[in-house]
PDB file of C-alpha atoms in Angstrom:
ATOM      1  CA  UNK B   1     -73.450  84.032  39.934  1.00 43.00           C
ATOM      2  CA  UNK B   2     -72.316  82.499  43.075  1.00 42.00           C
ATOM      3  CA  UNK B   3     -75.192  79.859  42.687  1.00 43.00           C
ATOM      4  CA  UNK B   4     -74.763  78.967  39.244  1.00 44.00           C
ATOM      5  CA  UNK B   5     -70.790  78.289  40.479  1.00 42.00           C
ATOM      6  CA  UNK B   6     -71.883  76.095  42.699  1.00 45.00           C
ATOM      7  CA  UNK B   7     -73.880  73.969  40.961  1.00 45.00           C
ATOM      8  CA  UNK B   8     -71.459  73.705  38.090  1.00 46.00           C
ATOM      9  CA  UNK B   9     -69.090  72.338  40.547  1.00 45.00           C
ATOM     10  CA  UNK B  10     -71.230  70.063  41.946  1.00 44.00           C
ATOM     11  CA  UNK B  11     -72.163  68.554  38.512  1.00 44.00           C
ATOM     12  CA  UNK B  12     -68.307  67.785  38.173  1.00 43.00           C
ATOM     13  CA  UNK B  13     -67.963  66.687  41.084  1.00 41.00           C
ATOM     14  CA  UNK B  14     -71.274  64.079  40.437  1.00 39.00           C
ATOM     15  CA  UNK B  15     -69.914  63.239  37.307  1.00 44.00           C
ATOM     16  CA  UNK B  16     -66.409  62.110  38.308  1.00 40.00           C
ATOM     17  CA  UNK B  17     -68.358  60.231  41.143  1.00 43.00           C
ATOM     18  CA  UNK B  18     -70.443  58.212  38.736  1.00 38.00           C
ATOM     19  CA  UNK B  19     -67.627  57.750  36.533  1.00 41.00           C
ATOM     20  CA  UNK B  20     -65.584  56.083  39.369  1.00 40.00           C
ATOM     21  CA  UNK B  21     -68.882  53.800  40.286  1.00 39.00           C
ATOM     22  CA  UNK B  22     -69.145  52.706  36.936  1.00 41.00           C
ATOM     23  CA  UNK B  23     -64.918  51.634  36.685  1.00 40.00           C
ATOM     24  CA  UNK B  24     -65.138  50.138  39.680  1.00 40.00           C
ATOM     25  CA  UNK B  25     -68.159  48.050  38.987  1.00 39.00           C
ATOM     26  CA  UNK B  26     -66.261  46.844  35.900  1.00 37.00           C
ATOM     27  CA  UNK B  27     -63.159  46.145  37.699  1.00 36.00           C
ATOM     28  CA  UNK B  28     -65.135  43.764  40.065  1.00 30.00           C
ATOM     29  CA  UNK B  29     -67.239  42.530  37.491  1.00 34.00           C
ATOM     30  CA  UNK B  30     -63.875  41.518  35.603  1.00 32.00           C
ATOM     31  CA  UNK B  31     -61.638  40.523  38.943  1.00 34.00           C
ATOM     32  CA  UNK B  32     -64.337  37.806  40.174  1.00 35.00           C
ATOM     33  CA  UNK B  33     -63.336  34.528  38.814  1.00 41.00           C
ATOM     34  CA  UNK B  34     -66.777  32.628  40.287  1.00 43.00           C
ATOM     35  CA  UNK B  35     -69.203  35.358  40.465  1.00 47.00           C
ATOM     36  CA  UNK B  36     -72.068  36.660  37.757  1.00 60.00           C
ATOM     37  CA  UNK B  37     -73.275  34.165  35.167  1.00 80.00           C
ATOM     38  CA  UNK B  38     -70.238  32.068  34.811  1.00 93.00           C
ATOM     39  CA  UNK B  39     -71.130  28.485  34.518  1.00 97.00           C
ATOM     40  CA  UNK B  40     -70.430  25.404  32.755  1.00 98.00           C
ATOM     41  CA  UNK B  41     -71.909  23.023  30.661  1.00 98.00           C
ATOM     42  CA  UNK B  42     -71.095  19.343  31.794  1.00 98.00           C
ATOM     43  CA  UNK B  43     -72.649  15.855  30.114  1.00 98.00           C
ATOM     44  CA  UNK B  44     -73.941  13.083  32.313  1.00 98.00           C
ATOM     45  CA  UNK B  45     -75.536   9.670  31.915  1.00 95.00           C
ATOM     46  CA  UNK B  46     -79.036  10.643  33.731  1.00 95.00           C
ATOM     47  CA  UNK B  47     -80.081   6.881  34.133  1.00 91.00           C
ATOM     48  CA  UNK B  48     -77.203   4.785  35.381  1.00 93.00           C
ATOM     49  CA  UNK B  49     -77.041   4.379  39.263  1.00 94.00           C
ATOM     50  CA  UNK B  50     -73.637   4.656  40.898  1.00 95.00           C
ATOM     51  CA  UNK B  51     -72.001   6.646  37.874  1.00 97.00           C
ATOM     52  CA  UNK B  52     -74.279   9.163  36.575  1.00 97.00           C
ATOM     53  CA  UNK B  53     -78.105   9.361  37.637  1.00 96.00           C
ATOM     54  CA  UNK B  54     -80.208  12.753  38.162  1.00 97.00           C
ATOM     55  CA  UNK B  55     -82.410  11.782  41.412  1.00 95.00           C
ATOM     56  CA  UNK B  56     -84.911  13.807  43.550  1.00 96.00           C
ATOM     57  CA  UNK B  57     -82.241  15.476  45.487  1.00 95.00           C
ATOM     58  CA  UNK B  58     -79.842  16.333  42.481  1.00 97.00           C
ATOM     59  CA  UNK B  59     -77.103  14.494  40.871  1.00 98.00           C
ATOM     60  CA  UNK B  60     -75.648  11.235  42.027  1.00 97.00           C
ATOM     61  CA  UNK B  61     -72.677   8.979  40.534  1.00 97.00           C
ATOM     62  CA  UNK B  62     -69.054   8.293  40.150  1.00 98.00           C
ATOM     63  CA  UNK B  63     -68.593  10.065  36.409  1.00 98.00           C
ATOM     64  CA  UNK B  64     -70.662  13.245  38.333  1.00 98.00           C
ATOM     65  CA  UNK B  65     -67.889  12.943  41.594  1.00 98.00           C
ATOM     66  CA  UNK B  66     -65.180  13.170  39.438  1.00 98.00           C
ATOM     67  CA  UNK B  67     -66.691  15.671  36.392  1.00 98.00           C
ATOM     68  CA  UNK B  68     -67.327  18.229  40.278  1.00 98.00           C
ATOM     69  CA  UNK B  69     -64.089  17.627  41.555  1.00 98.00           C
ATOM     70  CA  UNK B  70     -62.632  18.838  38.044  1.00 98.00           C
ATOM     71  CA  UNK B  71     -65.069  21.668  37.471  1.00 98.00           C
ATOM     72  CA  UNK B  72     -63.931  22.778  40.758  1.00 98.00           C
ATOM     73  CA  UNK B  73     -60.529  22.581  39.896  1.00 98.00           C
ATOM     74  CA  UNK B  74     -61.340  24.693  36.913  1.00 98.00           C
ATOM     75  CA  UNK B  75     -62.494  27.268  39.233  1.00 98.00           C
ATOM     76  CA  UNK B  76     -66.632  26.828  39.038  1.00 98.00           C
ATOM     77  CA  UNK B  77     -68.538  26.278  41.867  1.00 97.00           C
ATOM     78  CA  UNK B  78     -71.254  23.452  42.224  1.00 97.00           C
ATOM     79  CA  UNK B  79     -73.927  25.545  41.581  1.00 96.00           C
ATOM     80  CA  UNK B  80     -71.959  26.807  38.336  1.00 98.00           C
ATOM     81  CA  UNK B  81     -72.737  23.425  37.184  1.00 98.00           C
ATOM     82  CA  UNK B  82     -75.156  23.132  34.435  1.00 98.00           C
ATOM     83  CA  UNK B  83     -76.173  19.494  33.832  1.00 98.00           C
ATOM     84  CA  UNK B  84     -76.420  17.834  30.399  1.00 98.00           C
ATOM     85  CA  UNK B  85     -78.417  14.590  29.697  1.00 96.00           C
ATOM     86  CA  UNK B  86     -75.154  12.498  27.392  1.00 96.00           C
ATOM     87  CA  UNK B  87     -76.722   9.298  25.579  1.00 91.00           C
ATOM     88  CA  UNK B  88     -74.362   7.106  24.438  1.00 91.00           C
ATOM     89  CA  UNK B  89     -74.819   7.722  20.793  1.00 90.00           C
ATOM     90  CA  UNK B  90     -75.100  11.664  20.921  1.00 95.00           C
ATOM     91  CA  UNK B  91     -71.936  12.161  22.813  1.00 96.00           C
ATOM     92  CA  UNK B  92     -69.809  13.597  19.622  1.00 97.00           C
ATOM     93  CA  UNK B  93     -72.519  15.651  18.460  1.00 97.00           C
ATOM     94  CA  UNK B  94     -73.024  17.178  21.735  1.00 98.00           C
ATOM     95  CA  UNK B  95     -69.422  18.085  21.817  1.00 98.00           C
ATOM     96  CA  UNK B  96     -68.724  18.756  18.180  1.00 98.00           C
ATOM     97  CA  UNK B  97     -71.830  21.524  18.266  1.00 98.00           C
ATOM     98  CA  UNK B  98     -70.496  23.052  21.736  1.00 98.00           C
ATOM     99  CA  UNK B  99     -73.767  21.582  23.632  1.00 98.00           C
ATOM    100  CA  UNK B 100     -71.595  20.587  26.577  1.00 98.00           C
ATOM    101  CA  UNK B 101     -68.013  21.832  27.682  1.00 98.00           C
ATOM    102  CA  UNK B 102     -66.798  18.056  28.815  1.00 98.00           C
ATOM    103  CA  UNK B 103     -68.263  15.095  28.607  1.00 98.00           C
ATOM    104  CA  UNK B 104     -67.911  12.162  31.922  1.00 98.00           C
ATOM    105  CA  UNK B 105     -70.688   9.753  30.984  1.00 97.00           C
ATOM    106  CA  UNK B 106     -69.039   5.774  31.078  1.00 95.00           C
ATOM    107  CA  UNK B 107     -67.196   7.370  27.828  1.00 96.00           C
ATOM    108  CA  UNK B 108     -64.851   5.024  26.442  1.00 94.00           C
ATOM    109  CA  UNK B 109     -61.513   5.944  24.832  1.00 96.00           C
ATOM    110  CA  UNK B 110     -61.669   4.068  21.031  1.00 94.00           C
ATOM    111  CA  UNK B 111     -59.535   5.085  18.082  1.00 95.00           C
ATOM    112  CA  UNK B 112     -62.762   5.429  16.242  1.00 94.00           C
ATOM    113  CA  UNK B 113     -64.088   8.248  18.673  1.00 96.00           C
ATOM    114  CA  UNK B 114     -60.314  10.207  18.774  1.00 97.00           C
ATOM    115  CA  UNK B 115     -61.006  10.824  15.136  1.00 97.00           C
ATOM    116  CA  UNK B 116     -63.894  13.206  16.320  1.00 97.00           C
ATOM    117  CA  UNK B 117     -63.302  14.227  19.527  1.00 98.00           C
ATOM    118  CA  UNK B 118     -60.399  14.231  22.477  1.00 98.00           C
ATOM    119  CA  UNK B 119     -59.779  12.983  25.621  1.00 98.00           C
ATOM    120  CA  UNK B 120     -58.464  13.347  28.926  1.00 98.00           C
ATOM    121  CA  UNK B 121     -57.520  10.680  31.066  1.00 98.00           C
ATOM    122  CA  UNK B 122     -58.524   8.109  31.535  1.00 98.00           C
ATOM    123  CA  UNK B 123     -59.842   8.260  34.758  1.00 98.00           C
ATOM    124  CA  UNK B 124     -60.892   4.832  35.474  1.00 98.00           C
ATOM    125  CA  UNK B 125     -60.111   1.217  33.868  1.00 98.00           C
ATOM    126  CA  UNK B 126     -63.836  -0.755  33.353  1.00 97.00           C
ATOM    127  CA  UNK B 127     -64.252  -4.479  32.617  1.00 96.00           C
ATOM    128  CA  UNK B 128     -66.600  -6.049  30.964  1.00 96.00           C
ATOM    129  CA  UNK B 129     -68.305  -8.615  33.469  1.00 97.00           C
ATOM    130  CA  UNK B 130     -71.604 -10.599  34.364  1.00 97.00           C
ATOM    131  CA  UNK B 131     -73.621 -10.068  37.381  1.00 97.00           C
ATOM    132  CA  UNK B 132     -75.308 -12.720  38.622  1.00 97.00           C
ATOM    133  CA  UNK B 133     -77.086 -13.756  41.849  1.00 97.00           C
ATOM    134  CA  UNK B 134     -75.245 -14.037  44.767  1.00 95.00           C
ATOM    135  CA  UNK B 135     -75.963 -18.015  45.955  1.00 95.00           C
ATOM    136  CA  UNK B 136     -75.040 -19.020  41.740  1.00 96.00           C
ATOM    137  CA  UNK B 137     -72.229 -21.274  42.497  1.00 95.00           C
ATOM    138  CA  UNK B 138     -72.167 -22.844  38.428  1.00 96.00           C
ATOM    139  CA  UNK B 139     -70.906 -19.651  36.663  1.00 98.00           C
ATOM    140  CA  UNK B 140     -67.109 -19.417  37.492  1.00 97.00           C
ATOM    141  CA  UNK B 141     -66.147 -18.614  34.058  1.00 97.00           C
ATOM    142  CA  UNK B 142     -66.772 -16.905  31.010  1.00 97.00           C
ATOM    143  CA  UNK B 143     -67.512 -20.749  29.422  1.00 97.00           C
ATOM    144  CA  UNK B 144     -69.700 -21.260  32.135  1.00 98.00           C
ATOM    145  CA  UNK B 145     -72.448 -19.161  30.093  1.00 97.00           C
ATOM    146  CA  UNK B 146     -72.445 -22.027  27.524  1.00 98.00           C
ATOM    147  CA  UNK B 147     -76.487 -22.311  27.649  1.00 96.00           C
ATOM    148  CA  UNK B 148     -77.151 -19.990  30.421  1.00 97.00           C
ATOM    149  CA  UNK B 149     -79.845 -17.157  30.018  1.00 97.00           C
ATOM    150  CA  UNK B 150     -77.595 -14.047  29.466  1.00 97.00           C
ATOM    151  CA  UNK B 151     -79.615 -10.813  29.367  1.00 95.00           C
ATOM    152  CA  UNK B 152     -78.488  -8.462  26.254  1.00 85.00           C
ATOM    153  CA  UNK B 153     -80.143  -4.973  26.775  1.00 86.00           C
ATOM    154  CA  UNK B 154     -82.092  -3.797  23.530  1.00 82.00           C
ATOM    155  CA  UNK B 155     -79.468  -1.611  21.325  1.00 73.00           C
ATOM    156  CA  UNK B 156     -76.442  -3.492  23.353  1.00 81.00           C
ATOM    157  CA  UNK B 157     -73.276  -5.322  21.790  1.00 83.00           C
ATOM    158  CA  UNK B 158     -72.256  -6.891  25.213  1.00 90.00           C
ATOM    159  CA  UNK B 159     -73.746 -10.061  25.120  1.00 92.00           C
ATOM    160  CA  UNK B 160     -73.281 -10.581  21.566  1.00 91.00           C
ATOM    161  CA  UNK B 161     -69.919 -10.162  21.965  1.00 90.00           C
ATOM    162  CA  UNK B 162     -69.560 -13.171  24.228  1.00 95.00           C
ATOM    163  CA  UNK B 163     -71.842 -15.202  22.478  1.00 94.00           C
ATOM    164  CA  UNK B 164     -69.735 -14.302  19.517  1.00 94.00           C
ATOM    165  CA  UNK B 165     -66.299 -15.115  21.741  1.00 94.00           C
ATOM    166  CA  UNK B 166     -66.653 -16.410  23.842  1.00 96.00           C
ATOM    167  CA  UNK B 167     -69.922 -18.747  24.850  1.00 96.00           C
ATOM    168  CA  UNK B 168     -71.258 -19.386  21.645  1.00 97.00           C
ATOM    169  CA  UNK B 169     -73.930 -21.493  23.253  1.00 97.00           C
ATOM    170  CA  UNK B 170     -75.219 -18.950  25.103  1.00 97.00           C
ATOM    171  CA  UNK B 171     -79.311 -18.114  25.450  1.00 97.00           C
ATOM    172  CA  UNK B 172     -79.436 -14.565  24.499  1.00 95.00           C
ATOM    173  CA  UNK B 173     -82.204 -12.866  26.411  1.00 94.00           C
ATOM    174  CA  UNK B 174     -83.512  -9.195  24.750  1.00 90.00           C
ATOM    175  CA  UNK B 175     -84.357  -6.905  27.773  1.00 92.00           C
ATOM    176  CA  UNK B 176     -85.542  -3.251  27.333  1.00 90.00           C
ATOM    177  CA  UNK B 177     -83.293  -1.806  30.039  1.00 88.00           C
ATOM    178  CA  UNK B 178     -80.422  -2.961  32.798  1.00 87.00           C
ATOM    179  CA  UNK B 179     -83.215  -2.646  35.114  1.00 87.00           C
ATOM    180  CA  UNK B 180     -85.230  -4.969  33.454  1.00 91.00           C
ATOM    181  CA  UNK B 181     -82.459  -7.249  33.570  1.00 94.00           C
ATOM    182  CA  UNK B 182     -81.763  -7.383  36.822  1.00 92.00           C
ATOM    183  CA  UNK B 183     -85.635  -7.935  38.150  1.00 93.00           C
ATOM    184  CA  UNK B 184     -85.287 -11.071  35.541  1.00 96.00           C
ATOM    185  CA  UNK B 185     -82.062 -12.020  37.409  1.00 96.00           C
ATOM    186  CA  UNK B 186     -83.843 -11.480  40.363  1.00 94.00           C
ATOM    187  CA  UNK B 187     -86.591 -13.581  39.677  1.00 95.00           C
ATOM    188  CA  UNK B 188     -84.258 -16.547  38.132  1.00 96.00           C
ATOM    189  CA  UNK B 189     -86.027 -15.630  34.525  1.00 97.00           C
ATOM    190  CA  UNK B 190     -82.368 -15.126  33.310  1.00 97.00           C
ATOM    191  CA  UNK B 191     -79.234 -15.805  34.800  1.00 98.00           C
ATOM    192  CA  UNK B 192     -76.334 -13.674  34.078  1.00 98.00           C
ATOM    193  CA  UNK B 193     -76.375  -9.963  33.176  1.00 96.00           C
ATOM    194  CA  UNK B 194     -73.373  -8.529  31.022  1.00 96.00           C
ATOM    195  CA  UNK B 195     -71.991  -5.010  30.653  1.00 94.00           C
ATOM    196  CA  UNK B 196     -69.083  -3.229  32.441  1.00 95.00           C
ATOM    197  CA  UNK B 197     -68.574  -3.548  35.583  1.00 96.00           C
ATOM    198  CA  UNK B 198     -68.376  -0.541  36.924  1.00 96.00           C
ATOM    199  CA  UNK B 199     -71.754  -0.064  35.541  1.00 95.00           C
ATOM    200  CA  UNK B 200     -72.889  -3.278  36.866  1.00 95.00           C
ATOM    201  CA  UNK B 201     -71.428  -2.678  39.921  1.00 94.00           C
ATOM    202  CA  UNK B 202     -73.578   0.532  40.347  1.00 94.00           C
ATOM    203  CA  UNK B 203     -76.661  -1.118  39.806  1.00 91.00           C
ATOM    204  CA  UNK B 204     -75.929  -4.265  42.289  1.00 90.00           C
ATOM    205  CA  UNK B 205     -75.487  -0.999  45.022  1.00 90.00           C
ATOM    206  CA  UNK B 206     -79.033  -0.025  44.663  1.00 90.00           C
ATOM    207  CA  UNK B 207     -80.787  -0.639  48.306  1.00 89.00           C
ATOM    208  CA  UNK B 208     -82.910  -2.761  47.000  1.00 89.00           C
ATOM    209  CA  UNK B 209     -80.541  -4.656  45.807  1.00 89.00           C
ATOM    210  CA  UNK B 210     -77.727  -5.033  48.312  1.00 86.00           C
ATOM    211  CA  UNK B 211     -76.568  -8.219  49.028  1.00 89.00           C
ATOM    212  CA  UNK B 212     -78.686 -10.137  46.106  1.00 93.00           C
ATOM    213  CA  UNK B 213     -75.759 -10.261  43.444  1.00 95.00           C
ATOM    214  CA  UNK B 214     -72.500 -10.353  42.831  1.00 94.00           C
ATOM    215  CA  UNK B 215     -69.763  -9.870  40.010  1.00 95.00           C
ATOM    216  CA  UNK B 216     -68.355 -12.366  38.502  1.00 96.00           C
ATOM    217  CA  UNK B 217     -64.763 -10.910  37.723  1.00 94.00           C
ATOM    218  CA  UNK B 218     -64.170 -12.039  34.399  1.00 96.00           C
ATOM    219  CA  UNK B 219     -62.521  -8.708  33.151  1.00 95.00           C
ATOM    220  CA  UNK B 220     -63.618  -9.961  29.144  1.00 95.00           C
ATOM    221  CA  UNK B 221     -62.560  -6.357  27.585  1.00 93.00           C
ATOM    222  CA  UNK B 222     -60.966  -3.462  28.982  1.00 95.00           C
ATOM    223  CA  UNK B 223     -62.976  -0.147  29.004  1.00 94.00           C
ATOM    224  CA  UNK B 224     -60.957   2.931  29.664  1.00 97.00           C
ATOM    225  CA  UNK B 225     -63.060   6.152  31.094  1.00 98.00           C
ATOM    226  CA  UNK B 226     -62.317   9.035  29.389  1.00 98.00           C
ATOM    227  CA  UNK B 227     -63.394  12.904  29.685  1.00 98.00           C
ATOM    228  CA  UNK B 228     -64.490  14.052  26.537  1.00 98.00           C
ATOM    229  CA  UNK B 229     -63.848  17.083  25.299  1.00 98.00           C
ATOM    230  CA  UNK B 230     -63.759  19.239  21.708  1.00 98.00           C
ATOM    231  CA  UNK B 231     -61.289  18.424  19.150  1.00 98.00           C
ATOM    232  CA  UNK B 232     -58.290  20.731  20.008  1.00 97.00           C
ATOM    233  CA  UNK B 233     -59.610  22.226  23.202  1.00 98.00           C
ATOM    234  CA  UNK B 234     -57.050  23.354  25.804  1.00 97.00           C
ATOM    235  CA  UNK B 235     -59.489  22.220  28.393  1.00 98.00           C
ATOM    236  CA  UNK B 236     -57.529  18.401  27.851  1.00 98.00           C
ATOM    237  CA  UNK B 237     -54.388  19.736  29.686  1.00 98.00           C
ATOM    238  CA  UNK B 238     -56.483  21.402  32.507  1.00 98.00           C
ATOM    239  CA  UNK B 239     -58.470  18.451  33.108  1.00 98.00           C
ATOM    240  CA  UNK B 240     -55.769  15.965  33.073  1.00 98.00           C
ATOM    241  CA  UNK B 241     -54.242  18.355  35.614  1.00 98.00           C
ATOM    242  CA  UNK B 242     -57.338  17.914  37.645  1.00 98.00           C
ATOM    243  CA  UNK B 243     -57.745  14.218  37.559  1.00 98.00           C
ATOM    244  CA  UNK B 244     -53.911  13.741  38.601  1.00 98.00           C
ATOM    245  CA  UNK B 245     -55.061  15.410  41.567  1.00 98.00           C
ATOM    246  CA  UNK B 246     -57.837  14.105  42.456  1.00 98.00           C
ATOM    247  CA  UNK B 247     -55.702  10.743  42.543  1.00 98.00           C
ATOM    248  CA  UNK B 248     -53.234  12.371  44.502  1.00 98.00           C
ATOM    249  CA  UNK B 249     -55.481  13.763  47.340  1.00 98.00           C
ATOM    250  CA  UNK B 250     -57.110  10.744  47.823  1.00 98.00           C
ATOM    251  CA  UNK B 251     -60.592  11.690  46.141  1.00 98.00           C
ATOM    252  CA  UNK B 252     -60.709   9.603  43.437  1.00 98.00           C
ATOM    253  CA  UNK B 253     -60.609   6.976  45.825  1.00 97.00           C
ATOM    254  CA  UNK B 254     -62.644   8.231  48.318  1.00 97.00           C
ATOM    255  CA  UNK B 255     -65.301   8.167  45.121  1.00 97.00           C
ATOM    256  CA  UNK B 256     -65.212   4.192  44.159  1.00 96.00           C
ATOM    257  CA  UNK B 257     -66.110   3.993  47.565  1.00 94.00           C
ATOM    258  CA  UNK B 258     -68.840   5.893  47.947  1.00 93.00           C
ATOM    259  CA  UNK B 259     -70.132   4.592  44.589  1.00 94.00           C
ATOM    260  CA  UNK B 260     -69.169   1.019  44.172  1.00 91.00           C
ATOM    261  CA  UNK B 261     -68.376  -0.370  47.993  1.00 82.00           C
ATOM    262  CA  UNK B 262     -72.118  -2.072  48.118  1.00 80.00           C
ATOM    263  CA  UNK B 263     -71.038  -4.500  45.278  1.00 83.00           C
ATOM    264  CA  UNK B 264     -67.890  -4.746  46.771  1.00 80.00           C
ATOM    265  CA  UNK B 265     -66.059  -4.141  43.453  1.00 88.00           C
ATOM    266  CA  UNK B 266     -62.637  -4.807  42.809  1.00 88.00           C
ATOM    267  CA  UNK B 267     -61.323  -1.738  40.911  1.00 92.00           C
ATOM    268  CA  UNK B 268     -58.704  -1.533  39.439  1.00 96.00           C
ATOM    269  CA  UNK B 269     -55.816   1.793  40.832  1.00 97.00           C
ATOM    270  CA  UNK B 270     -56.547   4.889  39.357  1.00 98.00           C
ATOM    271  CA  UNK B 271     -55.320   4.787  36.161  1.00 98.00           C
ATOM    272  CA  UNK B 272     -51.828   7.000  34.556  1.00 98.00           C
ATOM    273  CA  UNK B 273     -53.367   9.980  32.179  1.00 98.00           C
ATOM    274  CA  UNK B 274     -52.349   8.555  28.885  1.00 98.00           C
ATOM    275  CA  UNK B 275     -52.464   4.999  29.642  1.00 98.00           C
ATOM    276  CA  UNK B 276     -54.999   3.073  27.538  1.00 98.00           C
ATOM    277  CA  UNK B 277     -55.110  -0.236  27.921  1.00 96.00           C
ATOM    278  CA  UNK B 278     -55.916  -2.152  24.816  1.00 93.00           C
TER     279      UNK B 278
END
């Protein structure tokens, strides 16, 4: 009788044990704000140097700077980070299905895109420019590409739109990619590539091609950055939060730096979270 006591106090005594394991494995489970599976789901240009570009050693680029520094503001960690591959045209899909939590991917704020999706920020105020070698002392203007060779990347509106606007004698050149472009601006086979700046100014800060070309400044449109986000997601207020911040702390622009300085590009100040420039 005595043994049978014994064990039957044991066993209650295990029991109450395993039920305290089991709360207090909850409790930490539900405490840790950065631990477990938590991550999220962030969309990226994968191809554009200086702003969003997936490399051998990870993730490089302006847009993936400032899409950290807000994730981290959110509370994930870098390697909570799950990167996204954003093309231009998929953007609002990938948003509208719940593919990606935000979107930083050279994502311009347009009327026609707030009809599907919102925004926070913007976070940076884009031009579009030309690029063109650094010894061209003939282009000085947007009129100035009255007959030059101006590169238009296959599926891009850029260099129609001057022609259209602005240089109506322009000789449109159809490239495949910016890269493309540039080896023909290299080689004198065109001579001016157009886009926005920023984006032109991340190629121009490739190694190899430091010190070879240089912006011409013409600031033909305004583009205004924007984080993309859900229609109605409370993740707009958070964000905006973020990127006032990162102005504030000085690592926005620690980031044009770090991303842009080779071109020596002439940004313009980070911009107020609501202003879009028309």
């Amino acid at each position: 009788m005595k043994l049978r006591k014994v064990s039957a106090a044991s066993a209650a005594v295990l029991a109450l044990a395993l039920t305290a394991t089991a709360c207090g494995g909850d409790d930490k489970d539900s405490g840790s704000s950065g631990g477990g599976d938590k991550k999220i789901t962030i969309g990226i240009k994968f191809d554009q140097p200086g702003l969003g570009q997936k490399t051998p050693d990870g993730y490089a680029g302006f847009d993936v700077d400032v899409a950290t520094y807000v994730a981290k503001k959110l509370g994930y960690t870098e390697d909570q980070i799950e990167w996204k591959e954003s093309k231009s045209a998929d953007r609002e899909t990938m948003l509208q299905r719940g593919d990606v939590d935000f979107i930083a991917a050279t994502y311009s704020i347009t009327p026609k895109r707030e009809e599907k999706v919102d925004f926070a920020g913007p976070y940076l105020l884009a031009h579009q420019d030309v690029l063109i070698r650094a010894d061209e002392d003939k282009i000085k203007s947007p009129e100035d590409l009255n007959n030059a060779k101006l590169c238009s990347v296959t599926g891009s509106t850029s260099a129609q739109n001057v022609k259209d606007k602005l240089a109506p004698k322009a000789n449109l050149q159809k490239y495949p990619t910016y890269s493309a472009c540039l080896n023909g601006l290299q080689t004198g086979a065109i001579d001016a590539l157009t886009t926005d700046d920023s984006i032109l100014a991340g190629y121009a800060s490739q190694s190899q091609f430091k010190g070879k070309f240089k912006l011409g400044g013409f600031k033909m449109t305004n583009e205004n950055y924007g984080i993309g986000v859900k229609k109605g997601s409370d993740l707009k207020g958070k964000i905006n939060d973020a990127l006032e911040a990162m102005v504030s702390d000085g690592a926005w622009e620690k980031a044009v730096k770090d991303n842009f300085g080779p071109a020596d590009y002439k940004n313009e100040p980070a911009p107020k979270i609501g202003d879009v420039k028309s």
